[in-house]
């Protein structure tokens, strides 16, 4: 009987972990889209207006700037969301 209880507990923890990570992925994807737009506009505008940027930033460099910002936003927001959700579930379980 104890094995069934522990197996149910493990299944419950696994389901909660999947939900936490899913919420993190969704929040991270939204943040990456916002960051991409927020960085792409000034990057492309600078590439057109500033002589230094026009001379030194090729399309690959511009894409690298945008993708780096999007990647950082994704991982930071996803990590914070997963930790926040796990913390809330931990407090809910204790109380």
PDB file of C-alpha atoms in Angstrom, residues 1 11 20-21 30 33 46 50 55 60 64 66-67 69 73-74 78 80 84-86:
ATOM      1  CA  UNK A   1       0.000   0.000   0.000  1.00  0.00           C
ATOM      2  CA  UNK A  11       2.986  11.231 -10.385  1.00  0.00           C
ATOM      3  CA  UNK A  20       5.557  24.672 -14.086  1.00  0.00           C
ATOM      4  CA  UNK A  21       7.862  24.130 -17.042  1.00  0.00           C
ATOM      5  CA  UNK A  30       6.135  35.775 -25.107  1.00  0.00           C
ATOM      6  CA  UNK A  33       8.790  37.941 -29.106  1.00  0.00           C
ATOM      7  CA  UNK A  46      20.662  52.586 -36.345  1.00  0.00           C
ATOM      8  CA  UNK A  50      24.374  55.994 -38.168  1.00  0.00           C
ATOM      9  CA  UNK A  55      29.763  50.600 -42.263  1.00  0.00           C
ATOM     10  CA  UNK A  60      24.409  38.860 -39.888  1.00  0.00           C
ATOM     11  CA  UNK A  64      22.913  38.212 -34.016  1.00  0.00           C
ATOM     12  CA  UNK A  66      18.313  40.557 -32.169  1.00  0.00           C
ATOM     13  CA  UNK A  67      18.582  36.807 -31.584  1.00  0.00           C
ATOM     14  CA  UNK A  69      18.388  39.629 -26.934  1.00  0.00           C
ATOM     15  CA  UNK A  73      14.789  37.272 -22.579  1.00  0.00           C
ATOM     16  CA  UNK A  74      13.460  33.752 -23.122  1.00  0.00           C
ATOM     17  CA  UNK A  78      11.288  31.160 -18.316  1.00  0.00           C
ATOM     18  CA  UNK A  80      11.940  33.169 -13.193  1.00  0.00           C
ATOM     19  CA  UNK A  84       7.929  31.443  -9.063  1.00  0.00           C
ATOM     20  CA  UNK A  85       5.421  28.715  -9.906  1.00  0.00           C
ATOM     21  CA  UNK A  86       7.390  26.073  -8.024  1.00  0.00           C
TER      22      UNK A  86
END
